[in-house]
Tab-separated table of C-alpha atoms and ligand atoms in Angstrom:
chain	number	residue	atom	x	y	z
A	1080	MET	CA	-24.306	65.775	0.451
A	1081	ALA	CA	-21.418	66.130	1.551
A	1082	ASP	CA	-18.687	68.472	1.041
A	1083	ARG	CA	-16.977	67.524	-2.706
A	1084	ILE	CA	-14.413	64.888	-3.107
A	1085	ARG	CA	-11.143	65.554	-4.245
A	1086	ARG	CA	-9.019	63.223	-2.795
A	1087	ILE	CA	-9.886	59.924	-1.644
A	1088	ALA	CA	-7.402	56.982	-0.252
A	1089	VAL	CA	-7.790	52.790	-0.360
A	1090	CYS	CA	-6.615	50.317	1.583
A	1091	THR	CA	-6.621	46.374	2.447
A	1092	GLY	CA	-6.608	45.233	5.200
A	1093	GLY	CA	-6.845	41.459	6.638
A	1094	GLY	CA	-6.145	38.266	5.170
A	1095	ASP	CA	-5.635	38.551	1.274
A	1096	ALA	CA	-8.164	37.422	-0.760
A	1097	PRO	CA	-8.847	37.132	-4.864
A	1098	GLY	CA	-10.605	39.893	-6.052
A	1099	LEU	CA	-8.453	42.387	-4.307
A	1100	ASN	CA	-6.909	44.141	-7.226
A	1101	ALA	CA	-10.296	43.706	-9.084
A	1102	VAL	CA	-11.911	46.061	-6.577
A	1103	ILE	CA	-8.466	48.447	-6.334
A	1104	ARG	CA	-8.428	49.087	-9.739
A	1105	ALA	CA	-12.321	49.531	-10.104
A	1106	VAL	CA	-12.159	52.668	-6.899
A	1107	VAL	CA	-8.506	54.136	-9.004
A	1108	ILE	CA	-10.535	54.100	-12.132
A	1109	SER	CA	-13.589	55.105	-11.352
A	1110	ALA	CA	-12.060	57.971	-8.918
A	1111	ALA	CA	-10.254	59.340	-11.269
A	1112	ASN	CA	-13.405	59.403	-14.016
A	1113	ARG	CA	-15.323	62.131	-11.629
A	1114	GLY	CA	-11.739	63.360	-11.358
A	1115	TRP	CA	-11.038	62.716	-8.219
A	1116	GLU	CA	-6.693	61.482	-6.398
A	1117	CYS	CA	-6.256	58.640	-4.699
A	1118	TYR	CA	-4.243	57.234	-2.968
A	1119	GLY	CA	-3.546	54.503	-1.897
A	1120	ILE	CA	-1.766	52.877	1.846
A	1121	HIS	CA	0.625	50.325	1.938
A	1122	ASP	CA	-0.502	46.902	4.370
A	1123	GLY	CA	-3.196	48.028	5.789
A	1124	PHE	CA	-2.495	50.830	8.026
A	1125	ASN	CA	1.357	50.587	7.676
A	1126	GLY	CA	2.123	52.828	5.791
A	1127	ILE	CA	-0.038	55.216	8.455
A	1128	LEU	CA	1.300	54.126	10.853
A	1129	PHE	CA	5.044	53.429	9.944
A	1130	PRO	CA	5.709	54.931	7.430
A	1131	GLU	CA	9.594	54.857	7.279
A	1132	ARG	CA	9.540	51.260	6.063
A	1133	TYR	CA	8.597	52.601	2.450
A	1134	PRO	CA	11.352	53.720	0.928
A	1135	GLU	CA	8.905	56.089	-2.100
A	1136	GLY	CA	6.224	56.130	1.530
A	1137	GLY	CA	4.133	54.293	2.988
A	1138	VAL	CA	1.511	56.075	1.012
A	1139	TYR	CA	1.573	56.453	-2.791
A	1140	ARG	CA	-0.272	57.967	-5.488
A	1141	LEU	CA	-2.370	55.173	-7.644
A	1142	THR	CA	-2.794	56.505	-10.988
A	1143	ARG	CA	-4.739	54.791	-13.769
A	1144	GLU	CA	-1.372	52.870	-15.257
A	1145	ARG	CA	-0.779	51.500	-11.765
A	1146	VAL	CA	-3.463	49.456	-12.326
A	1147	ARG	CA	-3.350	48.849	-15.571
A	1148	GLY	CA	-4.159	44.956	-16.158
A	1149	ILE	CA	-3.892	44.373	-12.627
A	1150	GLY	CA	-7.649	43.006	-12.404
A	1151	HIS	CA	-7.009	39.355	-13.379
A	1152	LEU	CA	-4.134	38.854	-10.557
A	1153	GLY	CA	-4.964	36.936	-7.019
A	1154	GLY	CA	-2.515	39.223	-4.231
A	1155	THR	CA	-3.008	43.167	-3.440
A	1156	ILE	CA	-1.105	46.025	-5.457
A	1157	LEU	CA	-0.678	47.256	-1.636
A	1158	GLY	CA	0.113	45.099	0.378
A	1159	THR	CA	-1.624	43.530	3.481
A	1160	THR	CA	-1.545	42.775	7.119
A	1161	ASN	CA	-3.937	40.697	10.270
A	1162	LYS	CA	-1.054	41.983	12.355
A	1163	GLY	CA	-1.170	45.273	14.387
A	1164	ASN	CA	-5.101	46.404	14.360
A	1165	PRO	CA	-4.729	49.864	15.214
A	1166	LEU	CA	-7.982	49.930	16.908
A	1167	HIS	CA	-6.028	47.418	19.418
A	1168	PHE	CA	-1.675	48.288	18.896
A	1169	PRO	CA	0.964	46.590	20.967
A	1170	MET	CA	2.740	48.745	22.458
A	1171	LYS	CA	6.170	47.412	24.183
A	1172	MET	CA	6.163	48.786	27.025
A	1173	PRO	CA	9.742	50.042	29.134
A	1174	ASP	CA	8.839	47.164	31.439
A	1175	GLY	CA	8.656	45.206	28.773
A	1176	THR	CA	4.898	43.920	28.634
A	1177	MET	CA	2.687	44.492	25.938
A	1178	LYS	CA	-0.084	47.391	26.186
A	1179	ASP	CA	-3.745	47.538	23.758
A	1180	THR	CA	-3.132	51.051	22.171
A	1181	ASP	CA	-5.718	53.128	20.330
A	1182	ARG	CA	-3.459	54.323	17.051
A	1183	THR	CA	-6.540	55.627	14.808
A	1184	GLY	CA	-5.696	58.858	15.998
A	1185	GLU	CA	-2.625	58.928	13.980
A	1186	ILE	CA	-4.772	58.394	11.153
A	1187	LEU	CA	-7.171	60.296	11.589
A	1188	GLU	CA	-4.802	63.142	11.567
A	1189	PHE	CA	-2.769	62.098	9.008
A	1190	PHE	CA	-5.714	62.265	7.041
A	1191	ALA	CA	-6.335	65.777	7.561
A	1192	ARG	CA	-2.482	67.219	7.090
A	1193	LYS	CA	-3.327	65.159	3.690
A	1194	GLU	CA	-6.417	66.354	2.619
A	1195	LEU	CA	-7.607	63.206	1.666
A	1196	ASP	CA	-11.100	63.061	2.214
A	1197	ALA	CA	-12.468	59.927	2.745
A	1198	LEU	CA	-11.193	56.096	2.531
A	1199	VAL	CA	-11.964	53.146	1.124
A	1200	SER	CA	-11.461	50.170	3.399
A	1201	ILE	CA	-11.777	46.722	1.592
A	1202	GLY	CA	-10.829	44.444	4.070
A	1203	GLY	CA	-13.036	41.383	6.062
A	1204	ASP	CA	-14.032	41.834	10.364
A	1205	GLY	CA	-11.788	43.408	11.639
A	1206	SER	CA	-11.365	46.049	8.807
A	1207	LEU	CA	-14.570	46.477	8.933
A	1208	THR	CA	-14.488	46.464	12.637
A	1209	ILE	CA	-12.011	49.443	12.358
A	1210	ALA	CA	-13.636	51.565	9.065
A	1211	ASN	CA	-17.047	51.926	11.819
A	1212	ALA	CA	-14.119	53.287	14.262
A	1213	LEU	CA	-13.114	55.517	12.348
A	1214	HIS	CA	-16.420	56.893	10.972
A	1215	GLN	CA	-17.628	57.226	14.331
A	1216	LYS	CA	-14.249	59.718	14.474
A	1217	GLY	CA	-15.382	61.832	11.608
A	1218	LEU	CA	-13.342	60.381	8.555
A	1219	ARG	CA	-15.118	59.955	5.912
A	1220	VAL	CA	-15.670	56.000	5.187
A	1221	VAL	CA	-17.343	52.700	3.047
A	1222	GLY	CA	-15.788	49.888	3.144
A	1223	VAL	CA	-16.359	46.736	0.755
A	1224	PRO	CA	-16.323	43.144	2.199
A	1225	LYS	CA	-13.498	41.132	1.772
A	1226	THR	CA	-12.762	37.273	2.194
A	1227	ILE	CA	-12.653	33.862	1.496
A	1228	ASP	CA	-14.497	32.434	4.503
A	1229	ASN	CA	-17.530	34.351	3.652
A	1230	ASP	CA	-18.270	34.622	6.922
A	1231	LEU	CA	-19.574	38.934	6.717
A	1232	ASP	CA	-23.395	39.526	7.364
A	1233	LYS	CA	-25.401	42.077	5.129
A	1234	THR	CA	-23.853	41.062	1.884
A	1235	PHE	CA	-24.826	37.757	0.059
A	1236	THR	CA	-21.570	36.886	-0.389
A	1237	THR	CA	-17.996	38.792	0.553
A	1238	PHE	CA	-15.082	38.249	-3.205
A	1239	GLY	CA	-12.839	35.601	-2.232
A	1240	PHE	CA	-15.007	33.103	-1.701
A	1241	ASP	CA	-16.341	31.893	-5.282
A	1242	SER	CA	-12.668	31.747	-6.161
A	1243	ALA	CA	-11.645	29.756	-3.012
A	1244	VAL	CA	-14.533	28.027	-2.922
A	1245	ALA	CA	-13.946	26.697	-7.432
A	1246	PHE	CA	-9.988	25.873	-6.208
A	1247	ALA	CA	-10.799	23.728	-3.229
A	1248	THR	CA	-13.818	22.072	-5.619
A	1249	GLU	CA	-10.960	21.585	-7.978
A	1250	CYS	CA	-9.127	19.913	-5.991
A	1251	LEU	CA	-11.965	17.034	-4.765
A	1252	ASP	CA	-12.327	15.896	-7.430
A	1253	ARG	CA	-8.711	15.213	-8.295
A	1254	LEU	CA	-8.666	13.789	-5.240
A	1255	HIS	CA	-11.780	11.076	-6.130
A	1256	SER	CA	-9.556	9.005	-8.010
A	1257	THR	CA	-5.495	8.668	-6.202
A	1258	ALA	CA	-8.427	7.740	-3.332
A	1259	GLU	CA	-10.790	4.988	-5.111
A	1260	SER	CA	-7.633	3.847	-7.152
A	1261	HIS	CA	-6.050	2.710	-3.366
A	1262	GLN	CA	-9.417	2.675	-1.557
A	1263	ARG	CA	-8.541	5.361	0.818
A	1264	VAL	CA	-10.330	7.877	3.494
A	1265	MET	CA	-9.014	11.456	2.118
A	1266	VAL	CA	-9.007	13.775	4.630
A	1267	VAL	CA	-9.647	17.462	3.490
A	1268	GLU	CA	-9.028	20.302	5.837
A	1269	VAL	CA	-9.978	23.981	4.328
A	1270	MET	CA	-9.950	27.095	5.704
A	1271	GLY	CA	-12.745	29.760	7.079
A	1272	ARG	CA	-12.615	30.162	10.612
A	1273	TYR	CA	-15.436	29.708	12.754
A	1274	ALA	CA	-17.460	29.151	9.915
A	1275	GLY	CA	-17.986	26.408	7.398
A	1276	TRP	CA	-18.901	28.358	4.105
A	1277	ILE	CA	-15.982	27.394	1.892
A	1278	ALA	CA	-16.254	23.119	3.512
A	1279	LEU	CA	-20.286	22.920	3.494
A	1280	HIS	CA	-20.057	25.022	-1.052
A	1281	ALA	CA	-16.791	22.839	-1.927
A	1282	GLY	CA	-17.844	20.150	-0.480
A	1283	ILE	CA	-21.208	19.185	-2.230
A	1284	SER	CA	-19.688	20.843	-5.559
A	1285	GLY	CA	-17.350	17.867	-5.538
A	1286	SER	CA	-19.042	15.448	-4.111
A	1287	ALA	CA	-17.570	15.195	-0.772
A	1288	HIS	CA	-19.086	12.117	1.095
A	1289	ALA	CA	-19.003	13.430	5.002
A	1290	ILE	CA	-18.898	17.548	4.946
A	1291	LEU	CA	-17.562	18.205	8.786
A	1292	ILE	CA	-17.916	22.379	9.614
A	1293	PRO	CA	-18.328	24.895	12.875
A	1294	GLU	CA	-22.248	25.859	12.512
A	1295	ILE	CA	-22.592	21.433	13.379
A	1296	SER	CA	-20.852	20.050	16.321
A	1297	PHE	CA	-19.833	16.337	14.598
A	1298	ASP	CA	-19.096	12.724	15.867
A	1299	VAL	CA	-16.647	10.796	14.970
A	1300	ASP	CA	-18.317	7.546	14.730
A	1301	LYS	CA	-20.356	8.930	13.138
A	1302	VAL	CA	-18.156	9.729	10.135
A	1303	ALA	CA	-16.144	6.618	10.856
A	1304	ALA	CA	-19.551	4.728	9.970
A	1305	LYS	CA	-20.204	6.371	7.386
A	1306	ILE	CA	-16.832	5.368	5.534
A	1307	ARG	CA	-17.596	1.532	7.188
A	1308	ASP	CA	-21.677	1.984	4.894
A	1309	ARG	CA	-20.092	3.215	1.572
A	1310	ASP	CA	-16.916	-0.235	2.017
A	1311	SER	CA	-20.356	-2.149	2.577
A	1312	GLU	CA	-21.994	-0.463	-0.522
A	1313	GLY	CA	-18.713	-1.315	-2.370
A	1314	ARG	CA	-17.513	1.673	-2.292
A	1315	MET	CA	-14.396	1.499	-0.750
A	1316	TYR	CA	-13.206	4.745	-0.738
A	1317	SER	CA	-14.427	8.151	0.713
A	1318	ILE	CA	-13.505	12.709	0.744
A	1319	VAL	CA	-14.205	14.494	4.145
A	1320	VAL	CA	-14.449	18.261	3.665
A	1321	VAL	CA	-12.970	19.445	7.127
A	1322	ALA	CA	-13.521	23.063	7.884
A	1323	GLU	CA	-10.489	24.312	10.234
A	1324	GLY	CA	-12.883	25.388	12.884
A	1325	ALA	CA	-14.478	22.193	13.102
A	1326	GLU	CA	-15.823	21.350	16.920
A	1327	PRO	CA	-15.782	17.886	17.795
A	1328	ILE	CA	-18.831	16.909	19.384
A	1329	HIS	CA	-16.434	15.701	22.700
A	1330	GLY	CA	-12.943	17.927	22.971
A	1331	HIS	CA	-11.942	20.623	21.587
A	1332	ARG	CA	-11.147	23.690	18.644
A	1333	GLU	CA	-7.426	23.149	17.445
A	1334	ILE	CA	-5.598	25.705	17.225
A	1335	LEU	CA	-2.170	26.760	15.635
A	1336	ALA	CA	-1.118	29.766	17.410
A	1337	PRO	CA	-3.303	31.627	20.044
A	1338	ALA	CA	-4.355	35.120	19.591
A	1339	GLU	CA	-2.351	38.262	20.827
A	1340	ILE	CA	-2.734	41.242	21.209
A	1341	GLY	CA	-4.169	43.102	17.710
A	1342	HIS	CA	-4.161	39.298	15.774
A	1343	ALA	CA	-6.599	36.714	16.184
A	1344	GLU	CA	-5.697	33.208	16.652
A	1345	ARG	CA	-4.440	30.971	14.228
A	1346	LEU	CA	-6.471	27.849	13.614
A	1347	GLY	CA	-5.654	24.303	12.343
A	1348	GLY	CA	-4.458	21.116	12.849
A	1349	VAL	CA	-8.228	19.304	12.867
A	1350	GLY	CA	-7.475	17.514	9.666
A	1351	GLU	CA	-4.204	15.368	11.199
A	1352	ARG	CA	-6.654	14.501	14.098
A	1353	ILE	CA	-9.660	12.868	12.033
A	1354	ALA	CA	-7.559	11.157	10.026
A	1355	ARG	CA	-6.079	9.305	13.323
A	1356	ALA	CA	-9.297	8.710	14.763
A	1357	LEU	CA	-10.788	7.228	11.148
A	1358	GLY	CA	-8.005	5.803	10.714
A	1359	GLU	CA	-8.432	3.920	14.624
A	1360	ARG	CA	-11.762	3.508	13.671
A	1361	THR	CA	-11.588	1.900	10.234
A	1362	GLY	CA	-8.318	0.284	9.770
A	1363	LYS	CA	-8.194	2.374	6.284
A	1364	ASP	CA	-5.647	4.494	4.919
A	1365	VAL	CA	-6.549	8.106	5.057
A	1366	ARG	CA	-4.452	10.866	3.970
A	1367	VAL	CA	-4.933	14.549	5.087
A	1368	VAL	CA	-4.402	17.436	2.754
A	1369	VAL	CA	-4.409	20.680	3.920
A	1370	LEU	CA	-4.987	23.620	1.434
A	1371	GLY	CA	-4.393	26.422	3.167
A	1372	HIS	CA	-3.489	29.151	1.974
A	1373	LEU	CA	-3.371	27.878	-1.514
A	1374	LEU	CA	-7.342	28.859	-0.967
A	1375	ARG	CA	-6.482	32.311	-1.167
A	1376	GLY	CA	-3.832	32.861	-4.209
A	1377	GLY	CA	-4.173	32.558	-7.488
A	1378	SER	CA	-6.890	34.484	-10.263
A	1379	PRO	CA	-10.536	35.502	-9.062
A	1380	THR	CA	-12.920	33.607	-10.872
A	1381	SER	CA	-15.711	35.589	-13.090
A	1382	PHE	CA	-17.474	35.822	-10.977
A	1383	ASP	CA	-15.369	37.455	-8.017
A	1384	ARG	CA	-14.356	39.980	-10.460
A	1385	LEU	CA	-17.388	40.785	-11.178
A	1386	ALA	CA	-18.091	41.092	-8.180
A	1387	ALA	CA	-14.895	43.227	-7.159
A	1388	MET	CA	-15.426	45.448	-9.534
A	1389	ARG	CA	-19.078	46.252	-8.785
A	1390	PHE	CA	-18.212	46.369	-4.665
A	1391	GLY	CA	-15.260	49.316	-6.505
A	1392	THR	CA	-17.440	51.620	-8.095
A	1393	ALA	CA	-20.047	50.955	-5.823
A	1394	ALA	CA	-17.730	52.991	-3.259
A	1395	VAL	CA	-16.725	55.215	-5.626
A	1396	ARG	CA	-20.397	56.023	-6.121
A	1397	GLY	CA	-21.517	55.540	-2.278
A	1398	LEU	CA	-19.028	58.079	-1.409
A	1399	GLU	CA	-19.862	61.026	-4.475
A	1400	GLU	CA	-23.514	60.585	-2.763
A	1401	GLY	CA	-22.221	61.420	1.008
A	1402	ARG	CA	-21.664	58.181	2.264
A	1403	SER	CA	-20.124	57.337	4.740
A	1404	GLY	CA	-19.702	54.542	7.127
A	1405	VAL	CA	-21.094	52.142	5.650
A	1406	MET	CA	-21.033	49.229	3.253
A	1407	VAL	CA	-21.259	47.819	0.070
A	1408	ALA	CA	-22.726	44.313	0.203
A	1409	LEU	CA	-24.345	42.523	-2.562
A	1410	ALA	CA	-27.889	42.084	-1.919
A	1411	PHE	CA	-29.018	40.848	-5.444
A	1412	PRO	CA	-29.955	41.868	-8.164
A	1413	ASN	CA	-28.066	44.884	-6.962
A	1414	VAL	CA	-25.387	45.894	-4.944
A	1415	ASN	CA	-26.282	48.020	-1.971
A	1416	TYR	CA	-25.605	49.640	1.263
A	1417	VAL	CA	-25.993	49.115	4.238
A	1418	ALA	CA	-24.245	50.101	8.128
A	1419	LEU	CA	-21.046	49.827	9.160
A	1420	GLU	CA	-22.039	49.149	12.203
A	1421	GLU	CA	-24.559	45.982	10.774
A	1422	VAL	CA	-21.771	44.329	10.227
A	1423	ALA	CA	-19.420	44.294	12.243
A	1424	GLY	CA	-18.504	42.709	15.134
A	1425	ARG	CA	-20.741	40.095	13.998
A	1426	MET	CA	-19.876	36.861	12.776
A	1427	LYS	CA	-22.027	35.227	9.727
A	1428	GLY	CA	-21.940	31.055	9.944
A	1429	VAL	CA	-24.211	28.800	8.247
A	1430	PRO	CA	-27.624	28.730	9.442
A	1431	ALA	CA	-29.286	25.679	10.405
A	1432	ASP	CA	-32.256	25.452	8.159
A	1433	CYS	CA	-29.960	26.619	5.310
A	1434	ASP	CA	-30.903	24.583	2.338
A	1435	THR	CA	-27.257	24.165	0.566
A	1436	LEU	CA	-26.976	22.086	3.637
A	1437	GLN	CA	-30.167	20.194	3.526
A	1438	THR	CA	-28.923	19.740	-0.342
A	1439	GLY	CA	-26.189	17.928	1.565
A	1440	ARG	CA	-28.112	16.038	4.095
A	1441	ASP	CA	-30.634	15.813	1.336
A	1442	LEU	CA	-27.985	13.720	-1.162
A	1443	GLY	CA	-27.119	11.599	1.726
A	1444	ILE	CA	-24.116	13.113	3.268
A	1445	SER	CA	-22.987	12.665	6.048
A	1446	PHE	CA	-21.976	15.834	8.999
A	1447	GLY	CA	-20.979	13.993	11.716
A	1448	ASP	CA	-24.619	14.675	13.473
B	1614	LIG	O1	-9.748	35.152	6.885
B	1614	LIG	C1	-9.318	35.029	6.003
B	1614	LIG	C2	-8.246	33.214	6.940
B	1614	LIG	O2	-7.290	32.716	5.345
B	1614	LIG	C3	-8.703	32.237	6.863
B	1614	LIG	O3	-9.451	30.963	6.450
B	1614	LIG	C4	-7.669	31.772	8.412
B	1614	LIG	O4	-8.077	31.371	9.267
B	1614	LIG	C5	-7.137	32.905	7.930
B	1614	LIG	O5	-7.075	33.946	7.482
B	1614	LIG	C6	-5.575	32.339	7.990
B	1614	LIG	O6	-4.477	33.153	9.008
B	1614	LIG	P1	-3.222	33.660	8.637
B	1614	LIG	O7	-2.707	34.258	7.300
B	1614	LIG	O8	-2.733	34.643	9.607
B	1614	LIG	O9	-2.357	32.080	8.159
């Protein structure tokens, strides 16, 4: 058993996701119930790297009182960032160029100086890669899998995904009636980065007629053919769900902004492109709805809330049991622990033999292939 824990810190990194506050609350309460003190780090690790930005201090005490009533709220009370990865921090050199710098040493030094015994790092692939590096450098760390994209390996699901899918499904439900009234094609672009989970789950749940995901390169002519088939059967409207990372067979993925040091590229724009192509090919009126960051906002569903609470408390139990370098994961029916090493830098896309995909095909949904 590792040394007894007295003080832990918690941080949230990457894009926010519904359920973050529920994890923070679960960590704080279950730590307090063990007599541990809990500290929150502002904005990923910025609270440590830039303490001067925070009048109350970049790292502050999280008491039960501070987390009271936040379990159902979207966002994160700690703040988050998907810029300035401490492993690849952009530092301006005297000649004006930017240098990729490793600042994790400053984080380790902070933990030692403040006598913080362990870290609970809540985040997606980027944050868990940082967590793994900190663990390898000697920090006690447990990760919690967060992302609306559901693209983390070794866990059945991440928290945040169910809320994003529920919202996207509700949007699709609403779009059916207006699309049908106007005999239009509605193209709905959803987030998900290089994985098609949100598009696939929401598209099937919301009865879309075509679903385009990064794992299956699409041919827009096939999607247009699907729309024409529907028209010829008297179903004069169609709903096409497209994941932001979807790629045409002849062409490239749409990028809004290229990657920079410490910051991934921004995807987006494929919806507009497909809408233009479908309009040209079918002669129909086509409209685009980009759900974007709406998928990240709002309250977590009960599934995500419960997952968040199970993950947060399991992270604290894991630390108590002496675990480090692990991520809590959902392995139905229980939560378990997997090595961060097995998760960091690996993406979980929709597998070709996934039954959900087959479900869509059996229902006659076009995947553009
Ligand atoms: O990873 C979550 C996510 O919402 C992706 O689906 C999306 O590509 C990205 O973050 C958007 O990031 P930003 O908040 O920087 O626009």
